[in-house]
Each structure stands twice: as C-alpha cells, then as structure tokens.
Amino acid sequence: MFSFEEASRDSARRRFVVRVSALVALLAPAVFIAPAFMATGAQAADDTMRVGVLIPGSKTDKGWMESGYDGVSAAQKEFGPKLKTQIIENINYADMEQALTNLATKNQLVIGIGGQTQAAVLKIAKRFPNVKFSIVGGNKGESMPPNVAGYDVKQAEIAFVAGAAAAMLSKSGAVSYVGGMEIPSIVNAGKEFGNGARYINPKVKYFESYTGDFDNVAKAREATAAAIAQGADIHYHILNLGLRGMEQAAKEKGTHIIGSYTDRCGSDPLYVAYSITGVGYQAQYAIEQLAKNQWQPGYKAFGLAMGPKASGLVICKSTPAMDAKIKQIEDDILSGKIKVSEG
C-alpha cells in the first residue's frame, strides 16, 4: 500500500510518461518519413513498380497535361499489372509540396509533369533520398539533387519550326502566339515562334501575348481575339485549359490553330498542324528507365536530337514542298546553322 507521498510521486511519474509518450507520437510522422518509403520498398519486392505522377492541371486539357497523362497510360499498357500508378491532378502551387510528399511516401519514382513542379520537386526530393524524381520540362539552370532527373523538352526549338509552319500556312500574312505564365521557357518559345515565322516570311505580322495563367480561358480568348482583329489567321500556344479560349475565338472567326505536344491530325478541323514536344514520351521514358534499372539523375535534353517521338512538326494537309522545308529547318537547327534560344 502506497503512502500519500509515494502515491503523489507515482502520479507525477505517470504524468511525465504520458507527456513523453504524447511528444513521441507528435514527432513520429516527421521522424518516420524516410522509413515510410522503406516499407514501400518492401512492398515492391514482388517486382511491382510503383510510380507517382503529379499533374498540376487537367489530364484532359488537350495540351501538356493530357500529353503527359497519355505517356503514363502508354506505360501502363506496356507493363500491365507490373506497374502501379498513383496520379494526383489539378494541384495549385501552394499544395504541390504536400502532394509530392504524399506521392514520395508510397512510390519508387515520382514524376512531375511540367516545369512548374520543379521548385517543389527539388525541395521535397532532399527529404526522400531513396526515391527517384523525374521532372518533365525540367530546365538546365538549377543544380539537382542526386535523386532528381530533369528532362528538357526544348520548347523554343520546336516553336521555331512551328513558326515556320504558321507562316507557310497563313493566308493573311499574320500569325499569333499566346503563352501562359511569362517565365523564361515560355517567353523563349514565343520569341522563337516569331523568328521561325520571319524565317519564311520576313514581312509577316507577328502578335505575341501572355495571360499569366495556363488555365485562364477568358484571357486566352481575349488575347486570341485581339490578334485576329489585327489580321492573324494562324495561332500557336503554350497553354493548358486556357486553350479552350483560343479555340473559341478561332472558331468564331474562322481562323486556325497549330496544336502543341501531340499529333492529333484529323481529330478537329480547327487544327492545321501540331508540334510534338514529347511530354508523354518523356513520362513513359522515365518509367521505362526505372523498369530497366537504368534510370539516371541529372539534366537530359530531348528535343529534335531525340527523334520524332520526342520532337517534331506535323502539318495535317501538307505538300511535299512544305515537308521538305520543315525537314531542312529541323536539320539546320540540329547542325547549329539555325541557332535558337534555350528552353
């Protein structure tokens, strides 16, 4: 039987143990982040690949995001039940780190679809050194942790070719470009689209604008309508859902669009050509490299040098002369005869 004093000491000890236990429980998630992936690694011992994919926009945007999703879907068909994917889409900038953390705790490889994921990936990757991260649209400028790969789609390179195609297809002698965020890679693509158009027609009228948001339909429609009012009849873009606005304006006025990312000729008469920037190809490439145990970190340039699946330009109703000119321009870019911006 305890005395009152002993009982008081015992009660104090119990309260101390409870407080320490509560503190350990509170800290446990932070301490256990790395082991959480080790558990996933154990689950993956059956040779099942587990890949997480962050798609900041909509996987049905008819643009970059959809192309990336198509690449993941192609890999799923290629590997079947050996591949398990977890996809998070429509994530804004403020929530990217949380989404990437979620993916990193459950997967061997995490793919960020778009350069806008790069800052968050570089931060989160340091917390998960045993997880591989690939950025589709990663740029060369920043140093990367040893578990991060950045795949450069070389948008400015193919934008030059798209500008040349636009000038060849234009009946009015005026073309336009609408970009989303006014960041270096998007601005460089706009610059080179204009250069490509002037390469074919030095007197071409060129209109360039930015909406500040890849998904703003109203602003993209307004920018395209303004270019149409000044004579533009062929339009190019780097937009996601904002493309819907460009489509609306072009359809109303009978003008046409050069689509981006994937060849979908014949699917919509509004589109007269497509630039291929291999977004889906790169997503599939990352998964295939993981499967072969050949995944490598660091910067990797894709673009024209990686072949037609990675980069190219398709005119839907082309002529032999058009095809020959496009081929000559692509060869001149590869040889360095035509110099284009990075990005």
Tab-separated table of C-alpha atoms in Angstrom:
chain	number	residue	atom	x	y	z
A	1	MET	CA	0.000	0.000	0.000
A	2	PHE	CA	1.428	3.405	-1.092
A	3	SER	CA	1.664	6.367	1.231
A	4	PHE	CA	0.153	9.656	0.103
A	5	GLU	CA	3.680	10.938	-0.668
A	6	GLU	CA	4.552	7.799	-2.646
A	7	ALA	CA	1.239	7.984	-4.457
A	8	SER	CA	1.947	11.596	-5.377
A	9	ARG	CA	5.394	10.675	-6.717
A	10	ASP	CA	3.915	7.772	-8.655
A	11	SER	CA	1.232	10.053	-10.085
A	12	ALA	CA	3.872	12.562	-11.164
A	13	ARG	CA	5.881	9.809	-12.841
A	14	ARG	CA	2.778	8.663	-14.726
A	15	ARG	CA	2.043	12.209	-15.913
A	16	PHE	CA	5.650	12.525	-17.109
A	17	VAL	CA	5.440	9.241	-19.047
A	18	VAL	CA	2.161	10.337	-20.645
A	19	ARG	CA	3.672	13.675	-21.693
A	20	VAL	CA	6.775	11.982	-23.175
A	21	SER	CA	4.616	9.440	-24.986
A	22	ALA	CA	2.487	12.214	-26.454
A	23	LEU	CA	5.589	14.079	-27.587
A	24	VAL	CA	6.993	10.952	-29.271
A	25	ALA	CA	3.670	10.411	-31.036
A	26	LEU	CA	3.644	14.023	-32.212
A	27	LEU	CA	7.171	13.804	-33.600
A	28	ALA	CA	6.765	10.346	-35.076
A	29	PRO	CA	5.484	11.403	-38.544
A	30	ALA	CA	8.459	13.706	-39.099
A	31	VAL	CA	10.983	11.141	-37.891
A	32	PHE	CA	9.353	8.307	-39.811
A	33	ILE	CA	9.173	9.901	-43.271
A	34	ALA	CA	12.220	8.055	-44.630
A	35	PRO	CA	11.250	4.646	-43.157
A	36	ALA	CA	7.800	5.098	-44.713
A	37	PHE	CA	9.388	4.627	-48.134
A	38	MET	CA	11.401	1.671	-46.855
A	39	ALA	CA	8.075	-0.012	-46.188
A	40	THR	CA	7.043	0.756	-49.758
A	41	GLY	CA	10.321	-0.731	-50.934
A	42	ALA	CA	9.473	-3.919	-49.067
A	43	GLN	CA	6.073	-3.984	-50.715
A	44	ALA	CA	7.805	-3.557	-54.089
A	45	ALA	CA	9.857	-6.709	-53.509
A	46	ASP	CA	7.343	-8.525	-55.713
A	47	ASP	CA	8.872	-6.621	-58.686
A	48	THR	CA	5.855	-4.321	-58.973
A	49	MET	CA	6.919	-0.801	-59.945
A	50	ARG	CA	5.182	1.954	-58.033
A	51	VAL	CA	5.136	5.322	-59.751
A	52	GLY	CA	3.511	8.550	-58.555
A	53	VAL	CA	2.594	11.273	-61.035
A	54	LEU	CA	1.835	14.914	-60.273
A	55	ILE	CA	-0.244	16.599	-62.998
A	56	PRO	CA	-0.703	20.234	-61.919
A	57	GLY	CA	-3.520	20.850	-64.436
A	58	SER	CA	-6.231	18.768	-66.044
A	59	LYS	CA	-5.371	15.481	-67.730
A	60	THR	CA	-7.977	16.355	-70.395
A	61	ASP	CA	-6.640	19.807	-71.358
A	62	LYS	CA	-5.743	18.795	-74.956
A	63	GLY	CA	-2.263	20.074	-74.175
A	64	TRP	CA	0.789	19.470	-71.987
A	65	MET	CA	-1.024	17.762	-69.111
A	66	GLU	CA	-3.031	15.426	-71.328
A	67	SER	CA	0.084	14.515	-73.275
A	68	GLY	CA	1.852	13.630	-70.022
A	69	TYR	CA	-1.100	11.548	-68.899
A	70	ASP	CA	-1.134	9.765	-72.270
A	71	GLY	CA	2.504	8.793	-71.713
A	72	VAL	CA	1.738	7.341	-68.298
A	73	SER	CA	-1.231	5.464	-69.788
A	74	ALA	CA	1.018	4.079	-72.542
A	75	ALA	CA	3.461	2.830	-69.901
A	76	GLN	CA	0.580	1.243	-68.002
A	77	LYS	CA	-0.402	-0.674	-71.131
A	78	GLU	CA	3.225	-1.625	-71.732
A	79	PHE	CA	3.849	-3.050	-68.278
A	80	GLY	CA	0.342	-4.095	-67.226
A	81	PRO	CA	-0.008	-5.291	-63.614
A	82	LYS	CA	3.752	-4.907	-63.066
A	83	LEU	CA	3.156	-1.143	-62.870
A	84	LYS	CA	1.057	0.562	-60.209
A	85	THR	CA	0.492	4.294	-60.706
A	86	GLN	CA	-0.839	6.931	-58.355
A	87	ILE	CA	-1.902	10.146	-60.095
A	88	ILE	CA	-2.705	13.481	-58.460
A	89	GLU	CA	-4.050	16.176	-60.790
A	90	ASN	CA	-5.336	19.761	-60.639
A	91	ILE	CA	-2.941	20.880	-57.906
A	92	ASN	CA	-2.121	24.544	-57.380
A	93	TYR	CA	1.318	25.833	-56.441
A	94	ALA	CA	0.547	26.155	-52.736
A	95	ASP	CA	-0.321	22.451	-52.470
A	96	MET	CA	2.440	20.957	-54.642
A	97	GLU	CA	4.838	20.142	-51.800
A	98	GLN	CA	2.134	18.323	-49.859
A	99	ALA	CA	1.077	16.383	-52.971
A	100	LEU	CA	4.673	15.400	-53.744
A	101	THR	CA	5.204	14.286	-50.150
A	102	ASN	CA	2.130	12.087	-50.448
A	103	LEU	CA	3.470	10.523	-53.647
A	104	ALA	CA	7.017	10.108	-52.337
A	105	THR	CA	5.933	8.128	-49.268
A	106	LYS	CA	4.229	5.497	-51.433
A	107	ASN	CA	6.251	5.214	-54.659
A	108	GLN	CA	9.701	4.378	-56.017
A	109	LEU	CA	9.564	7.057	-58.729
A	110	VAL	CA	7.704	10.374	-58.723
A	111	ILE	CA	7.163	12.278	-61.988
A	112	GLY	CA	6.302	15.979	-62.078
A	113	ILE	CA	4.531	16.867	-65.334
A	114	GLY	CA	5.660	20.411	-66.085
A	115	GLY	CA	8.465	22.803	-65.226
A	116	GLN	CA	6.151	24.457	-62.702
A	117	THR	CA	6.707	21.406	-60.463
A	118	GLN	CA	10.487	21.826	-60.432
A	119	ALA	CA	10.904	24.077	-57.381
A	120	ALA	CA	8.727	21.832	-55.233
A	121	VAL	CA	10.378	18.647	-56.525
A	122	LEU	CA	13.886	19.939	-55.755
A	123	LYS	CA	12.789	20.718	-52.191
A	124	ILE	CA	10.903	17.506	-51.461
A	125	ALA	CA	13.497	15.244	-53.133
A	126	LYS	CA	16.025	16.166	-50.437
A	127	ARG	CA	13.702	14.690	-47.810
A	128	PHE	CA	13.348	11.408	-49.716
A	129	PRO	CA	16.857	10.429	-50.868
A	130	ASN	CA	15.744	6.849	-51.641
A	131	VAL	CA	13.009	7.966	-54.040
A	132	LYS	CA	13.683	8.876	-57.676
A	133	PHE	CA	12.148	12.056	-59.114
A	134	SER	CA	11.799	12.997	-62.800
A	135	ILE	CA	10.669	16.436	-63.996
A	136	VAL	CA	9.119	16.548	-67.462
A	137	GLY	CA	10.021	20.062	-68.532
A	138	GLY	CA	12.952	20.462	-66.165
A	139	ASN	CA	15.405	23.195	-67.069
A	140	LYS	CA	19.164	23.238	-67.075
A	141	GLY	CA	19.669	26.236	-64.843
A	142	GLU	CA	19.343	24.718	-61.397
A	143	SER	CA	21.596	22.120	-59.782
A	144	MET	CA	19.689	18.961	-58.959
A	145	PRO	CA	19.933	16.576	-56.004
A	146	PRO	CA	21.419	13.152	-56.868
A	147	ASN	CA	17.943	11.584	-56.986
A	148	VAL	CA	16.377	14.046	-59.478
A	149	ALA	CA	16.319	13.967	-63.287
A	150	GLY	CA	15.230	16.954	-65.371
A	151	TYR	CA	14.005	16.309	-68.907
A	152	ASP	CA	14.150	19.355	-71.184
A	153	VAL	CA	11.512	19.244	-73.939
A	154	LYS	CA	13.292	22.073	-75.836
A	155	GLN	CA	10.091	24.060	-76.441
A	156	ALA	CA	11.879	27.019	-78.015
A	157	GLU	CA	13.493	24.722	-80.567
A	158	ILE	CA	10.243	23.264	-81.894
A	159	ALA	CA	8.486	26.641	-81.553
A	160	PHE	CA	10.822	27.978	-84.262
A	161	VAL	CA	9.684	25.150	-86.555
A	162	ALA	CA	6.046	25.824	-85.643
A	163	GLY	CA	6.528	29.489	-86.546
A	164	ALA	CA	7.874	28.499	-89.951
A	165	ALA	CA	4.852	26.231	-90.490
A	166	ALA	CA	2.490	29.017	-89.406
A	167	ALA	CA	3.965	31.405	-91.961
A	168	MET	CA	3.643	28.773	-94.682
A	169	LEU	CA	0.007	28.113	-93.762
A	170	SER	CA	-1.091	31.712	-93.215
A	171	LYS	CA	-3.189	33.335	-95.937
A	172	SER	CA	-3.219	36.763	-94.313
A	173	GLY	CA	0.491	37.021	-93.598
A	174	ALA	CA	-0.161	37.419	-89.867
A	175	VAL	CA	0.295	34.883	-87.047
A	176	SER	CA	-0.025	34.925	-83.272
A	177	TYR	CA	1.246	33.240	-80.124
A	178	VAL	CA	-0.394	33.095	-76.693
A	179	GLY	CA	1.622	31.875	-73.709
A	180	GLY	CA	0.547	31.267	-70.144
A	181	MET	CA	2.973	32.339	-67.433
A	182	GLU	CA	5.579	34.853	-68.560
A	183	ILE	CA	8.580	32.779	-67.500
A	184	PRO	CA	11.824	32.273	-69.498
A	185	SER	CA	10.932	28.981	-71.205
A	186	ILE	CA	7.507	30.255	-72.300
A	187	VAL	CA	8.866	33.638	-73.419
A	188	ASN	CA	11.721	31.977	-75.321
A	189	ALA	CA	9.221	29.777	-77.146
A	190	GLY	CA	7.223	32.844	-78.163
A	191	LYS	CA	10.354	34.608	-79.355
A	192	GLU	CA	11.408	31.632	-81.469
A	193	PHE	CA	7.918	31.148	-82.901
A	194	GLY	CA	8.179	34.699	-84.227
A	195	ASN	CA	11.700	34.067	-85.518
A	196	GLY	CA	10.535	30.942	-87.322
A	197	ALA	CA	7.678	32.809	-88.973
A	198	ARG	CA	10.064	35.569	-90.133
A	199	TYR	CA	12.459	32.925	-91.434
A	200	ILE	CA	9.800	32.014	-94.006
A	201	ASN	CA	8.265	35.457	-94.486
A	202	PRO	CA	10.377	38.422	-93.330
A	203	LYS	CA	7.331	40.685	-93.668
A	204	VAL	CA	4.990	38.528	-91.570
A	205	LYS	CA	2.986	40.314	-88.873
A	206	TYR	CA	3.535	38.653	-85.518
A	207	PHE	CA	1.462	39.142	-82.346
A	208	GLU	CA	2.640	37.777	-79.003
A	209	SER	CA	0.823	37.864	-75.660
A	210	TYR	CA	0.725	36.207	-72.235
A	211	THR	CA	-2.248	35.511	-69.988
A	212	GLY	CA	-0.299	34.965	-66.754
A	213	ASP	CA	-2.151	31.692	-66.234
A	214	PHE	CA	-2.014	28.500	-68.312
A	215	ASP	CA	-5.629	27.706	-67.449
A	216	ASN	CA	-7.403	31.067	-67.850
A	217	VAL	CA	-9.907	30.510	-70.668
A	218	ALA	CA	-11.265	34.068	-70.761
A	219	LYS	CA	-7.840	35.724	-71.060
A	220	ALA	CA	-6.684	33.314	-73.757
A	221	ARG	CA	-9.832	34.004	-75.734
A	222	GLU	CA	-9.358	37.756	-75.345
A	223	ALA	CA	-5.699	37.609	-76.442
A	224	THR	CA	-6.512	35.479	-79.494
A	225	ALA	CA	-9.449	37.694	-80.473
A	226	ALA	CA	-7.199	40.773	-80.296
A	227	ALA	CA	-4.680	39.126	-82.636
A	228	ILE	CA	-7.449	38.086	-85.032
A	229	ALA	CA	-8.715	41.668	-85.110
A	230	GLN	CA	-5.266	42.673	-86.402
A	231	GLY	CA	-5.269	40.038	-89.130
A	232	ALA	CA	-3.790	36.884	-87.547
A	233	ASP	CA	-5.213	33.689	-89.022
A	234	ILE	CA	-2.844	31.053	-87.581
A	235	HIS	CA	-2.311	30.762	-83.823
A	236	TYR	CA	0.181	28.874	-81.650
A	237	HIS	CA	0.149	28.438	-77.896
A	238	ILE	CA	1.682	27.152	-74.728
A	239	LEU	CA	-1.473	26.846	-72.664
A	240	ASN	CA	-3.286	24.162	-70.717
A	241	LEU	CA	-7.025	24.642	-70.183
A	242	GLY	CA	-6.612	28.190	-71.493
A	243	LEU	CA	-6.509	26.586	-74.924
A	244	ARG	CA	-10.302	26.389	-74.752
A	245	GLY	CA	-10.397	30.186	-75.029
A	246	MET	CA	-8.144	30.181	-78.072
A	247	GLU	CA	-10.382	27.565	-79.680
A	248	GLN	CA	-13.489	29.645	-79.033
A	249	ALA	CA	-12.014	32.785	-80.612
A	250	ALA	CA	-10.572	30.923	-83.620
A	251	LYS	CA	-13.802	29.028	-84.277
A	252	GLU	CA	-15.884	32.202	-84.179
A	253	LYS	CA	-13.686	33.954	-86.761
A	254	GLY	CA	-12.735	31.004	-88.966
A	255	THR	CA	-9.027	31.041	-88.128
A	256	HIS	CA	-6.841	28.063	-87.258
A	257	ILE	CA	-4.502	26.700	-84.594
A	258	ILE	CA	-1.222	24.848	-84.550
A	259	GLY	CA	-1.614	22.488	-81.615
A	260	SER	CA	1.112	21.536	-79.191
A	261	TYR	CA	2.575	18.391	-77.658
A	262	THR	CA	0.838	15.562	-79.557
A	263	ASP	CA	-0.048	14.765	-83.185
A	264	ARG	CA	-3.850	14.662	-83.396
A	265	CYS	CA	-4.270	15.479	-87.087
A	266	GLY	CA	-7.741	14.674	-88.335
A	267	SER	CA	-9.412	14.938	-84.949
A	268	ASP	CA	-10.503	18.587	-85.288
A	269	PRO	CA	-10.558	20.774	-88.447
A	270	LEU	CA	-9.696	23.777	-86.288
A	271	TYR	CA	-6.137	22.434	-86.101
A	272	VAL	CA	-3.951	22.607	-89.213
A	273	ALA	CA	-0.711	21.331	-87.675
A	274	TYR	CA	0.790	20.039	-84.450
A	275	SER	CA	4.151	20.484	-82.803
A	276	ILE	CA	5.323	17.398	-80.934
A	277	THR	CA	7.204	18.120	-77.735
A	278	GLY	CA	7.264	14.589	-76.355
A	279	VAL	CA	5.759	15.307	-72.934
A	280	GLY	CA	4.145	11.882	-72.863
A	281	TYR	CA	7.227	10.312	-74.400
A	282	GLN	CA	9.344	11.616	-71.530
A	283	ALA	CA	6.929	10.401	-68.856
A	284	GLN	CA	6.969	6.955	-70.456
A	285	TYR	CA	10.774	7.157	-70.824
A	286	ALA	CA	11.213	7.728	-67.066
A	287	ILE	CA	9.111	4.652	-66.260
A	288	GLU	CA	10.891	2.507	-68.852
A	289	GLN	CA	14.276	3.529	-67.442
A	290	LEU	CA	13.093	2.534	-63.970
A	291	ALA	CA	11.962	-0.853	-65.314
A	292	LYS	CA	15.371	-1.457	-66.931
A	293	ASN	CA	17.177	-0.312	-63.778
A	294	GLN	CA	18.802	2.343	-65.974
A	295	TRP	CA	17.206	5.470	-64.537
A	296	GLN	CA	19.761	8.276	-64.265
A	297	PRO	CA	19.627	11.612	-62.408
A	298	GLY	CA	20.656	14.962	-63.835
A	299	TYR	CA	19.706	17.150	-66.766
A	300	LYS	CA	18.817	15.472	-70.071
A	301	ALA	CA	17.947	17.336	-73.269
A	302	PHE	CA	15.333	15.795	-75.520
A	303	GLY	CA	14.126	17.883	-78.470
A	304	LEU	CA	14.838	17.199	-82.139
A	305	ALA	CA	18.020	15.296	-81.365
A	306	MET	CA	15.995	12.528	-79.682
A	307	GLY	CA	13.915	11.788	-82.783
A	308	PRO	CA	10.307	12.285	-83.941
A	309	LYS	CA	8.705	10.829	-80.807
A	310	ALA	CA	10.464	13.455	-78.721
A	311	SER	CA	10.111	16.449	-81.031
A	312	GLY	CA	8.766	17.256	-84.472
A	313	LEU	CA	6.243	19.198	-86.524
A	314	VAL	CA	3.361	17.682	-88.478
A	315	ILE	CA	1.319	19.704	-90.975
A	316	CYS	CA	-2.013	17.929	-91.294
A	317	LYS	CA	-2.558	18.601	-95.013
A	318	SER	CA	0.962	19.229	-96.119
A	319	THR	CA	2.562	19.318	-99.536
A	320	PRO	CA	5.911	17.720	-100.451
A	321	ALA	CA	7.412	21.206	-100.604
A	322	MET	CA	6.207	22.005	-97.071
A	323	ASP	CA	7.544	18.722	-95.707
A	324	ALA	CA	10.906	19.301	-97.355
A	325	LYS	CA	11.149	22.814	-95.919
A	326	ILE	CA	10.265	21.649	-92.404
A	327	LYS	CA	12.858	18.870	-92.644
A	328	GLN	CA	15.503	21.322	-93.835
A	329	ILE	CA	14.768	23.688	-90.934
A	330	GLU	CA	14.933	20.855	-88.377
A	331	ASP	CA	18.254	19.677	-89.823
A	332	ASP	CA	19.644	23.219	-89.725
A	333	ILE	CA	18.669	23.576	-86.069
A	334	LEU	CA	20.363	20.279	-85.248
A	335	SER	CA	23.530	21.263	-87.102
A	336	GLY	CA	23.636	24.680	-85.459
A	337	LYS	CA	23.136	26.560	-88.706
A	338	ILE	CA	19.943	27.957	-87.199
A	339	LYS	CA	20.514	28.959	-83.580
A	340	VAL	CA	17.582	29.069	-81.153
A	341	SER	CA	17.128	30.011	-77.515
A	342	GLU	CA	17.308	27.563	-74.642
A	343	GLY	CA	14.097	26.385	-73.050
